[in-house]
mmCIF file of C-alpha atoms in Angstrom:
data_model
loop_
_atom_site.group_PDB
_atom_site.id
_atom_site.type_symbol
_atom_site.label_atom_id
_atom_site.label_comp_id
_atom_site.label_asym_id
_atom_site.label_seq_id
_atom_site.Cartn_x
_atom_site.Cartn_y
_atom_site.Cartn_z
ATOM 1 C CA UNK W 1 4.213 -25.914 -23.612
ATOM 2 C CA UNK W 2 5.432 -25.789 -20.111
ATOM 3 C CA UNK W 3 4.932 -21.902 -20.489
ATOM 4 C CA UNK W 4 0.988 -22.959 -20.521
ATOM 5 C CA UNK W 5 0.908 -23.444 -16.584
ATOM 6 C CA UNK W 6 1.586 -19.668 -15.467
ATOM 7 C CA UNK W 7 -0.729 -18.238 -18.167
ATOM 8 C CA UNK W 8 -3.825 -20.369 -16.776
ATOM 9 C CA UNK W 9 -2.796 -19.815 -13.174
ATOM 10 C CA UNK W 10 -2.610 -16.082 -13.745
ATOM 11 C CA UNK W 11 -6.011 -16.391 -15.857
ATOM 12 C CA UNK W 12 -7.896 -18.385 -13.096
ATOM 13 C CA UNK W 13 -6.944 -16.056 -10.531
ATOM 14 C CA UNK W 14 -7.900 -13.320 -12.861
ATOM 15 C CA UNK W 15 -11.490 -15.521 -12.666
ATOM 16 C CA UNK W 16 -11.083 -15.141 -8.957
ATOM 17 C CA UNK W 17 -10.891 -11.547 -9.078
ATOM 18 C CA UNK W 18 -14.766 -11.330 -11.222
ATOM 19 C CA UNK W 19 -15.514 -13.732 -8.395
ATOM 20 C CA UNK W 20 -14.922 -11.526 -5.756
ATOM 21 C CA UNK W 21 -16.853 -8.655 -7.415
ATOM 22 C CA UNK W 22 -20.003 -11.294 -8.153
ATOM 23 C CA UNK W 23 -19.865 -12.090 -4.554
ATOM 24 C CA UNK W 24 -20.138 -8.772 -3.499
ATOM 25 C CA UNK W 25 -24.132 -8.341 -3.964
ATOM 26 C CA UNK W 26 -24.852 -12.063 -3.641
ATOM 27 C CA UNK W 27 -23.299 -13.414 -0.432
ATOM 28 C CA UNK W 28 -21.642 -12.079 2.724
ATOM 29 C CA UNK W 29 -17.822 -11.743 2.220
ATOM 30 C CA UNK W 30 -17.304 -13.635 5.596
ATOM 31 C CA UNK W 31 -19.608 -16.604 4.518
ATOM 32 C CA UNK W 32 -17.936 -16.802 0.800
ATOM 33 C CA UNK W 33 -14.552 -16.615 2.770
ATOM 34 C CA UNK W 34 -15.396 -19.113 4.986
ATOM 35 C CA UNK W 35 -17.186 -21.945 1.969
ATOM 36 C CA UNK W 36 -14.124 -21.529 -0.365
ATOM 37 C CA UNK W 37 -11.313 -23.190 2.101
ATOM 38 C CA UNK W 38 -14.084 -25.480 3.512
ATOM 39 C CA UNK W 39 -14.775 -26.628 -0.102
ATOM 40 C CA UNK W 40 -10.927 -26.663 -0.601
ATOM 41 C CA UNK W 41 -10.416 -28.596 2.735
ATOM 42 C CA UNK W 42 -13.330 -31.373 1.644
ATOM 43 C CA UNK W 43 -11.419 -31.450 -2.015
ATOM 44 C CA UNK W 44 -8.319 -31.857 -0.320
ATOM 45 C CA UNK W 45 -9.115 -34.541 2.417
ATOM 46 C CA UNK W 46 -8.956 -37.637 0.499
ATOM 47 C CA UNK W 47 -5.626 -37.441 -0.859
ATOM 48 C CA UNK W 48 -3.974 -35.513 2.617
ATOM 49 C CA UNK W 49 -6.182 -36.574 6.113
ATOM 50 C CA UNK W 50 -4.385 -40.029 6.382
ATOM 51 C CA UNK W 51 -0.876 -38.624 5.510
ATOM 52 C CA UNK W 52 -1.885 -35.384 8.083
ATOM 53 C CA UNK W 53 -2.715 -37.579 10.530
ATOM 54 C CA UNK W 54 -0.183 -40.139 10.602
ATOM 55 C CA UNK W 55 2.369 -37.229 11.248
ATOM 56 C CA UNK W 56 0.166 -35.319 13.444
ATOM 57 C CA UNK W 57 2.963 -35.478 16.191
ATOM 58 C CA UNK W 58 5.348 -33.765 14.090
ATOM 59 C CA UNK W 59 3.365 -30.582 14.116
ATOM 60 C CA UNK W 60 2.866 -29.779 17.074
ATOM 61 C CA UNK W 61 6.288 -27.954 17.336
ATOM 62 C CA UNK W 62 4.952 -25.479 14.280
ATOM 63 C CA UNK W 63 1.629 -25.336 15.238
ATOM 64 C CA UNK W 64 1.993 -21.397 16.108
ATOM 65 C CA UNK W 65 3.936 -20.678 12.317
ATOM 66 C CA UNK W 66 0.816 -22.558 11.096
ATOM 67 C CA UNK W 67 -1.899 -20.607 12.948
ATOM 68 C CA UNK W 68 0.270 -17.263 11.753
ATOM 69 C CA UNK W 69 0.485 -18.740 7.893
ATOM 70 C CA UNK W 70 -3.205 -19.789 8.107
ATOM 71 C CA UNK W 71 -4.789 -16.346 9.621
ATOM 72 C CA UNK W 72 -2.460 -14.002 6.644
ATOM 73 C CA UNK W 73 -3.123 -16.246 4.133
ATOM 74 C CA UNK W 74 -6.444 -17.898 4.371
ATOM 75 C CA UNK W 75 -8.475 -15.458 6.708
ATOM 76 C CA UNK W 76 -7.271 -12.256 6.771
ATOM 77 C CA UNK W 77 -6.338 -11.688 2.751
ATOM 78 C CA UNK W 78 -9.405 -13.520 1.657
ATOM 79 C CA UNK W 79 -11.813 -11.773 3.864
ATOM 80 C CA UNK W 80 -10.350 -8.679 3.100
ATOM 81 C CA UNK W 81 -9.819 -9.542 -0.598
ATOM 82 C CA UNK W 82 -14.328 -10.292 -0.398
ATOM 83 C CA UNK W 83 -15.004 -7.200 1.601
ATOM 84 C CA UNK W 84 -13.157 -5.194 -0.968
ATOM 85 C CA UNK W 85 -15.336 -6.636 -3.832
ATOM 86 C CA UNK W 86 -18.408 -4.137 -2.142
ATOM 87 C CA UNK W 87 -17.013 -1.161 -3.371
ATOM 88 C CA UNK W 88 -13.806 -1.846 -5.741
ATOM 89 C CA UNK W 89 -14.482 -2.573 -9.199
ATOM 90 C CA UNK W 90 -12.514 -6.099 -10.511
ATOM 91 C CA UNK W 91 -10.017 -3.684 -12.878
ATOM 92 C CA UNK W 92 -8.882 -2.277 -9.749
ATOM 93 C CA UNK W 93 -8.739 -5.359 -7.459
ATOM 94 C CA UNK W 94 -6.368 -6.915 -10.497
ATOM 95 C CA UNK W 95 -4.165 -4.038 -11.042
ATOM 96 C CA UNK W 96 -3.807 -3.683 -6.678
ATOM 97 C CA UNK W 97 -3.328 -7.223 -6.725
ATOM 98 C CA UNK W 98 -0.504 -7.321 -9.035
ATOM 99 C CA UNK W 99 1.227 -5.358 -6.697
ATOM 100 C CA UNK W 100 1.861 -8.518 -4.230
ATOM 101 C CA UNK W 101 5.062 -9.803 -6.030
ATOM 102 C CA UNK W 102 6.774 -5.877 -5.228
ATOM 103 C CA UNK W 103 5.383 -6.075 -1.676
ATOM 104 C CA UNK W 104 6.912 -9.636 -1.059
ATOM 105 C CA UNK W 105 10.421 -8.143 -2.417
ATOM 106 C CA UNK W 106 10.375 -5.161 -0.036
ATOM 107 C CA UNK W 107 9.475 -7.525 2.865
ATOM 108 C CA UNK W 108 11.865 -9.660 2.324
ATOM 109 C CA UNK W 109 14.487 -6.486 2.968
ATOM 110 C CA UNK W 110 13.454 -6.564 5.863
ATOM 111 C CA UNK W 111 12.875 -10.188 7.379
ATOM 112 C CA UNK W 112 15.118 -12.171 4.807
ATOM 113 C CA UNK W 113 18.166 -9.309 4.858
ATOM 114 C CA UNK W 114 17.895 -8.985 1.131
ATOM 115 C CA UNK W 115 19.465 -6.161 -0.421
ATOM 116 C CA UNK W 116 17.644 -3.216 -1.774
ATOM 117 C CA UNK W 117 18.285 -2.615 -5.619
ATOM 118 C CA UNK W 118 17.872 -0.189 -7.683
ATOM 119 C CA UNK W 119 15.089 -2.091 -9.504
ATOM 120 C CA UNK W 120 12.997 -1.809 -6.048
ATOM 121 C CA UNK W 121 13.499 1.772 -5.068
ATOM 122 C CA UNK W 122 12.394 2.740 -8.635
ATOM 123 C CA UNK W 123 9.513 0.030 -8.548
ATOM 124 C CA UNK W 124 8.472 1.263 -5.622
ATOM 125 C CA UNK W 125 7.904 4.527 -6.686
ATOM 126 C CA UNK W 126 6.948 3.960 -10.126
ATOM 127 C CA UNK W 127 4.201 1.122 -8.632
ATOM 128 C CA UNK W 128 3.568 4.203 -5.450
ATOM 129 C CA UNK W 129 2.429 6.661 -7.996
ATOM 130 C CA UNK W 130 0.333 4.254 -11.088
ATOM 131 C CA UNK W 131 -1.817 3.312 -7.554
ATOM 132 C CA UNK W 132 -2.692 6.602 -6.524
ATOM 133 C CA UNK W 133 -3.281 8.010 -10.011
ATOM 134 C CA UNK W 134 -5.646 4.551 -10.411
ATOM 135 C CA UNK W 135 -7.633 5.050 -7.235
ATOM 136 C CA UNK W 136 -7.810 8.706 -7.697
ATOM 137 C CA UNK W 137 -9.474 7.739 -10.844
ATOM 138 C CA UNK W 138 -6.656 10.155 -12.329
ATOM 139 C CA UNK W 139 -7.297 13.182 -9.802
ATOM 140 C CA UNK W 140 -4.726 12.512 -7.599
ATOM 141 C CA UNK W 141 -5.201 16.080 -5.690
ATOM 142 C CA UNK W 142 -8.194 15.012 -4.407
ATOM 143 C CA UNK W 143 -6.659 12.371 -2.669
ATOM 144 C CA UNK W 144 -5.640 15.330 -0.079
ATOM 145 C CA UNK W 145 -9.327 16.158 0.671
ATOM 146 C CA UNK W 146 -11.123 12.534 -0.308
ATOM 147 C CA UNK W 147 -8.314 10.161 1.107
ATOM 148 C CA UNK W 148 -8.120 6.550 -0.545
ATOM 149 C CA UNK W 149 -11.327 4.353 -0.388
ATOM 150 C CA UNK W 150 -11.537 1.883 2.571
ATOM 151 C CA UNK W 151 -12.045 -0.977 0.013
ATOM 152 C CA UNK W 152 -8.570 -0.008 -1.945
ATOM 153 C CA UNK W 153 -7.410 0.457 1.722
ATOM 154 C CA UNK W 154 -8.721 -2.956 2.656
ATOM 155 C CA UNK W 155 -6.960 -5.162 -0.824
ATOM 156 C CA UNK W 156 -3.797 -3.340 0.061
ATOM 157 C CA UNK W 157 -4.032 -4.643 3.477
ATOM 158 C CA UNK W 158 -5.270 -7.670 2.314
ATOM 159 C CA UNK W 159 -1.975 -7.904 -0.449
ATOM 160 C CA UNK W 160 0.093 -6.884 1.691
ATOM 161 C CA UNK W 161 -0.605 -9.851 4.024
ATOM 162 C CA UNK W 162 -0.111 -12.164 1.214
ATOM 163 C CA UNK W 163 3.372 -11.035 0.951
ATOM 164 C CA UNK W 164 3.850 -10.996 4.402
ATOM 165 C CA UNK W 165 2.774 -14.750 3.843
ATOM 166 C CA UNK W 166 5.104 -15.612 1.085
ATOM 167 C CA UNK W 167 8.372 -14.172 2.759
ATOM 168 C CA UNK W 168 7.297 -16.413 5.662
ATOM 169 C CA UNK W 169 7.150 -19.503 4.417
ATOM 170 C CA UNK W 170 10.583 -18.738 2.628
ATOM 171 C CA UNK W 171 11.794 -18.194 5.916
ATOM 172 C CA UNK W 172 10.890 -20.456 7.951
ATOM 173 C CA UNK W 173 10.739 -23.229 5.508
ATOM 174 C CA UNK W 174 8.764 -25.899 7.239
ATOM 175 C CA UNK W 175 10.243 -29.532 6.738
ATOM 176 C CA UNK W 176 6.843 -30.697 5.107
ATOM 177 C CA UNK W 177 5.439 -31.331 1.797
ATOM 178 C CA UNK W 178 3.708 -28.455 0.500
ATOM 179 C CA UNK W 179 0.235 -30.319 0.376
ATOM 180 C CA UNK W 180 0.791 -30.925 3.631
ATOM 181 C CA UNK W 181 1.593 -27.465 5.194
ATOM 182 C CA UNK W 182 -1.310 -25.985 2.686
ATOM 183 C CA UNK W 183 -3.645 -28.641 3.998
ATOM 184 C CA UNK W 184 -2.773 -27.835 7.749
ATOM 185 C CA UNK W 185 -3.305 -24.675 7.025
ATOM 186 C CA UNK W 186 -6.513 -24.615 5.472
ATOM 187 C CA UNK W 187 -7.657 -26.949 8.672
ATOM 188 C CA UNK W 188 -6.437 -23.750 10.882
ATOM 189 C CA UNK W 189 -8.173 -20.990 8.194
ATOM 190 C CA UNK W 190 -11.656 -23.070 8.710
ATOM 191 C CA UNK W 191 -11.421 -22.728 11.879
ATOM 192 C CA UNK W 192 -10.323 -18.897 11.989
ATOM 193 C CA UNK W 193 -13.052 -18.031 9.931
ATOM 194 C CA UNK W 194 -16.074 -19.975 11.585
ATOM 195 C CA UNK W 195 -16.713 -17.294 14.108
ATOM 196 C CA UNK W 196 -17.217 -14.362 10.998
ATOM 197 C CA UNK W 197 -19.384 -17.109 8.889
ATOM 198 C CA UNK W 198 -21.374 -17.765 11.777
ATOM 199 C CA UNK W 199 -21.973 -13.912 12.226
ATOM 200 C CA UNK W 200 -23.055 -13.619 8.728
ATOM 201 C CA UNK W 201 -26.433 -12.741 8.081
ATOM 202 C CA UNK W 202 -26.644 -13.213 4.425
ATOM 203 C CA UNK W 203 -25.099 -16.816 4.068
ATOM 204 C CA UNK W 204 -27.438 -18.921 0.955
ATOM 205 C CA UNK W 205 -25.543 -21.486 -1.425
ATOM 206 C CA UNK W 206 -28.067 -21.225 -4.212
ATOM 207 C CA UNK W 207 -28.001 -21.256 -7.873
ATOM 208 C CA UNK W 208 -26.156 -17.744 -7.543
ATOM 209 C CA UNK W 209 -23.976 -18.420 -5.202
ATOM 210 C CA UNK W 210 -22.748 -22.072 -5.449
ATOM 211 C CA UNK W 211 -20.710 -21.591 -8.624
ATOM 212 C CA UNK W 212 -19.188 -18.736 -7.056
ATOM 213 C CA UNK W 213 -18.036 -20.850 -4.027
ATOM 214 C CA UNK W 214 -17.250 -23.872 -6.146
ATOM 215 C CA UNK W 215 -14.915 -21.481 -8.550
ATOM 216 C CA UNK W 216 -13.214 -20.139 -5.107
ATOM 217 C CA UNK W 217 -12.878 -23.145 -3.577
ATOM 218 C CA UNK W 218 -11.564 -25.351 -6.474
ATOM 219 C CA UNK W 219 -9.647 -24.172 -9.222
ATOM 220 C CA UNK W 220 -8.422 -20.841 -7.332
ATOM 221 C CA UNK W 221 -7.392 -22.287 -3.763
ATOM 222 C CA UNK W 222 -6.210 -25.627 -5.539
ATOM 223 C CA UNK W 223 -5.762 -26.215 -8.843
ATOM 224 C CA UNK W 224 -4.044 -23.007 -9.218
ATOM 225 C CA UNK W 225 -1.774 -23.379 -6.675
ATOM 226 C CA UNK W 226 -0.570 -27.129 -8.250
ATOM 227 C CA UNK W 227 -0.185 -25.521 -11.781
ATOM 228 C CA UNK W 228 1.725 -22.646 -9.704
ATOM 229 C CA UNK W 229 3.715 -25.496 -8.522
ATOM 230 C CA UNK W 230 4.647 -27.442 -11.252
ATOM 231 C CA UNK W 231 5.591 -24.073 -13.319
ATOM 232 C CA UNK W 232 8.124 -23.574 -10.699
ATOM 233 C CA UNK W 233 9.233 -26.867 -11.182
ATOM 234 C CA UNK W 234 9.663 -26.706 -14.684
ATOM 235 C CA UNK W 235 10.724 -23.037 -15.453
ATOM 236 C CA UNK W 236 12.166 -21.919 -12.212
ATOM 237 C CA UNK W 237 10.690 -19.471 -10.003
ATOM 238 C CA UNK W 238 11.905 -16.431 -11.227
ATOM 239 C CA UNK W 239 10.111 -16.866 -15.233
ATOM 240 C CA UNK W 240 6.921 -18.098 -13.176
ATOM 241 C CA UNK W 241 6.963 -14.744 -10.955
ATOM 242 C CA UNK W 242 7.098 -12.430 -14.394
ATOM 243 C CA UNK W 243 3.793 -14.053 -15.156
ATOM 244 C CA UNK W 244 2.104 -12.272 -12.446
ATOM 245 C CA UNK W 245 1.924 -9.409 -14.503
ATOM 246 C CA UNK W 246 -0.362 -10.569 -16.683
ATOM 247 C CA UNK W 247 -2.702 -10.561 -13.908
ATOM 248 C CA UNK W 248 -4.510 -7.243 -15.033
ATOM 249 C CA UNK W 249 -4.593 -7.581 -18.055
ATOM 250 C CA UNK W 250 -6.407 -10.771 -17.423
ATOM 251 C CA UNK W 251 -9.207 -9.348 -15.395
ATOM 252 C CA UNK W 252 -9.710 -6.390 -17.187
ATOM 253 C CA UNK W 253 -10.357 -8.694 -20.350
ATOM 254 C CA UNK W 254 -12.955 -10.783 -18.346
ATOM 255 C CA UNK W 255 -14.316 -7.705 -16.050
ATOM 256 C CA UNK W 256 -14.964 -5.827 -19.846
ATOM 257 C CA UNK W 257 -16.562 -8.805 -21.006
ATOM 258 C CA UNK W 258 -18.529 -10.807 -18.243
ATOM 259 C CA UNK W 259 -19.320 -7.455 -16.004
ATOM 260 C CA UNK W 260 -19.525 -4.835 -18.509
ATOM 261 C CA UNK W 261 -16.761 -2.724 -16.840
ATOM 262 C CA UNK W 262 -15.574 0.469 -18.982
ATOM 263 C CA UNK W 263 -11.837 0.405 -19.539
ATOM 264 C CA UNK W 264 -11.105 4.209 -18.428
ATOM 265 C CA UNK W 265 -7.891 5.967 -19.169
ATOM 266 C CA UNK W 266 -7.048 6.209 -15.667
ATOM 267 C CA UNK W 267 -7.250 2.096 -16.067
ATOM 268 C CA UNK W 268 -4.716 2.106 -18.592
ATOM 269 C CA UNK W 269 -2.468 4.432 -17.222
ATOM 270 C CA UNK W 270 -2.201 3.729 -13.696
ATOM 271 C CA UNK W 271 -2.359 0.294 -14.617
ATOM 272 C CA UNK W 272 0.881 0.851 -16.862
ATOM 273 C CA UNK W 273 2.466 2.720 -14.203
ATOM 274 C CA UNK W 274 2.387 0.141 -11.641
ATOM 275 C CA UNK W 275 3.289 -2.785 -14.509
ATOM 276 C CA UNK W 276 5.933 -1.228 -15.554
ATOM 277 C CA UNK W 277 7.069 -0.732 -11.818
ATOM 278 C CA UNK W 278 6.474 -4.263 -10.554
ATOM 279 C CA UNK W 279 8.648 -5.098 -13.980
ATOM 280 C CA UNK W 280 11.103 -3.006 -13.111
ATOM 281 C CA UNK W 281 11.514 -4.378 -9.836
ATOM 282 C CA UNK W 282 11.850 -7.760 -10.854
ATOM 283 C CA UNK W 283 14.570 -6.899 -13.866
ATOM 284 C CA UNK W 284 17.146 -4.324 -12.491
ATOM 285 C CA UNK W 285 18.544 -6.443 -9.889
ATOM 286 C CA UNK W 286 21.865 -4.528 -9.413
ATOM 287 C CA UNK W 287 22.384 -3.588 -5.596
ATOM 288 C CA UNK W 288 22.479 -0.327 -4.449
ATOM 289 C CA UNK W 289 24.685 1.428 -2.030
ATOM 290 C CA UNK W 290 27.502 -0.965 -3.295
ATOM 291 C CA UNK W 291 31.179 0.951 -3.538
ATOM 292 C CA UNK W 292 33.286 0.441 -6.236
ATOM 293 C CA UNK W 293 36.963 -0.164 -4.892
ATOM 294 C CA UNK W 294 38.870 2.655 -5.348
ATOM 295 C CA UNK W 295 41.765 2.487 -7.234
ATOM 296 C CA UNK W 296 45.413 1.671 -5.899
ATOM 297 C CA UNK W 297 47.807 4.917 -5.933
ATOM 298 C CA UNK W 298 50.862 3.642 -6.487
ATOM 299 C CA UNK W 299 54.007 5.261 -4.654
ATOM 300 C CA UNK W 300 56.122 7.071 -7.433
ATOM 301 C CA UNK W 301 58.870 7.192 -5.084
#
């Protein structure tokens, strides 16, 4: 039962995905970015402004590491994550997305001192390769003279400052609840992202555009990340972070069915590709570069 949480997390940000590409021709990415954690902030407020603001005095000494979580996680992945939607079809923003788990390891080599595997250098490249061959629509030699699209260029940016996010919180593990932090942050993301909303020139909540901002605002900034949560709790973190890779699967199942998006065979096989490389980072754990002790030569003498 407990196995339930992950799947519907995975599936509602699978949702989120089709939201971003339903955004793109009905709402400015900076004004959809900027609705979705205000929504999330009003949803939030009743059950976090008292607690917030009893300890308000506590925060001030991680008010910077809250700005810095707040701008990778709320402003700069969403925005870039809407932006994106212009020009990347939802297949392709799943299948780039599902690269965030492999991103967050290789980080953390770097700012946690964890050591490289085998699974990761193989991941890497495996993961390297199913993304070009995806975004190359399965020409990858014309990558040379074409480059990759600025809105693949953008979601990788945009992932890769998730990540970033993740291995930062592990690291600096703020002493408050995680409402609490997530709330704080959203307060700073509002903030960050009122100058681009107010910049925005094509900023309606109508009929179009309101369940689009409720969906983004609701179940994908905070029911999903309480399901999230509680899988964690109850199956440990590693189990949850396999689920991941359901992720584009997911969205090419809605994307096919709600947009009317053609499963090509550059899809499926760059999609595989990068699965089975995000898998195989997650699975072959054993560390690289580590010596076997030679054996003892005994003195026959």
């Amino acid at each position: 039962m407990y196995y339930l949480l992950p799947l519907l997390t995975v599936l509602i940000w699978a949702g989120n995905a089709i939201v971003n590409k339903m955004a793109a021709t009905a709402i400015d990415p900076a004004a959809i970015a900027f609705y979705r954690w205000l929504v999330a902030g009003l949803v939030l407020t009743p059950f976090m402004a008292m607690t917030v603001w009893r300890n308000r005095r506590s925060y001030r000494p991680y008010l910077v590491k809250f700005a810095i979580l707040a701008l990778l996680g709320m402003a700069i992945n969403q925005t870039l994550g809407y932006y994106a939607g212009l020009t990347v079809s939802a297949m392709n923003i799943g299948i780039i997305t599902s690269l965030i788990p492999l991103m967050t390891v290789l980080i953390s080599i770097f700012l946690l001192g964890e050591t490289p595997t085998a699974g990761i250098i193989v991941g890497t490249l495996l993961s390297l390769g199913g993304i070009l061959y995806l975004v190359s629509a399965g020409d990858i030699a014309s990558l040379l003279h074409q480059g990759i699209g600025d809105g693949e260029l953008l979601l990788l940016a945009g992932s890769f400052a998730y990540a970033l996010y993740g291995v930062l919180l592990k690291k600096w593990q703020l002493p408050f609840s995680t409402w609490q932090s997530v709330y704080v942050q959203i307060l700073f993301g509002i903030v960050m992202l009122l100058p681009n909303f107010l910049s925005a020139t094509n900023a309606p909540i109508n009929s179009a555009t309101l369940p689009l901002i409720l969906y983004a605002g609701i179940p994908a900034s905070v029911l999903a990340p309480y399901l999230w949560l509680q899988s964690v709790r109850f199956l440990g973190a590693s189990k949850t972070a396999i689920f991941m890779n359901f992720l584009p699967v997911f969205t090419a199942m809605i994307a096919m069915s709600l947009l009317g998006e053609k499963l090509e065979h550059y899809h499926v096989v760059g999609g595989l590709i990068t699965l089975c490389g995000v898998i195989l980072s997650q699975t072959l754990r054993k560390p690289v570069g580590r010596l076997r002790p030679s054996p003892r030569v005994t003195d026959s003498k």
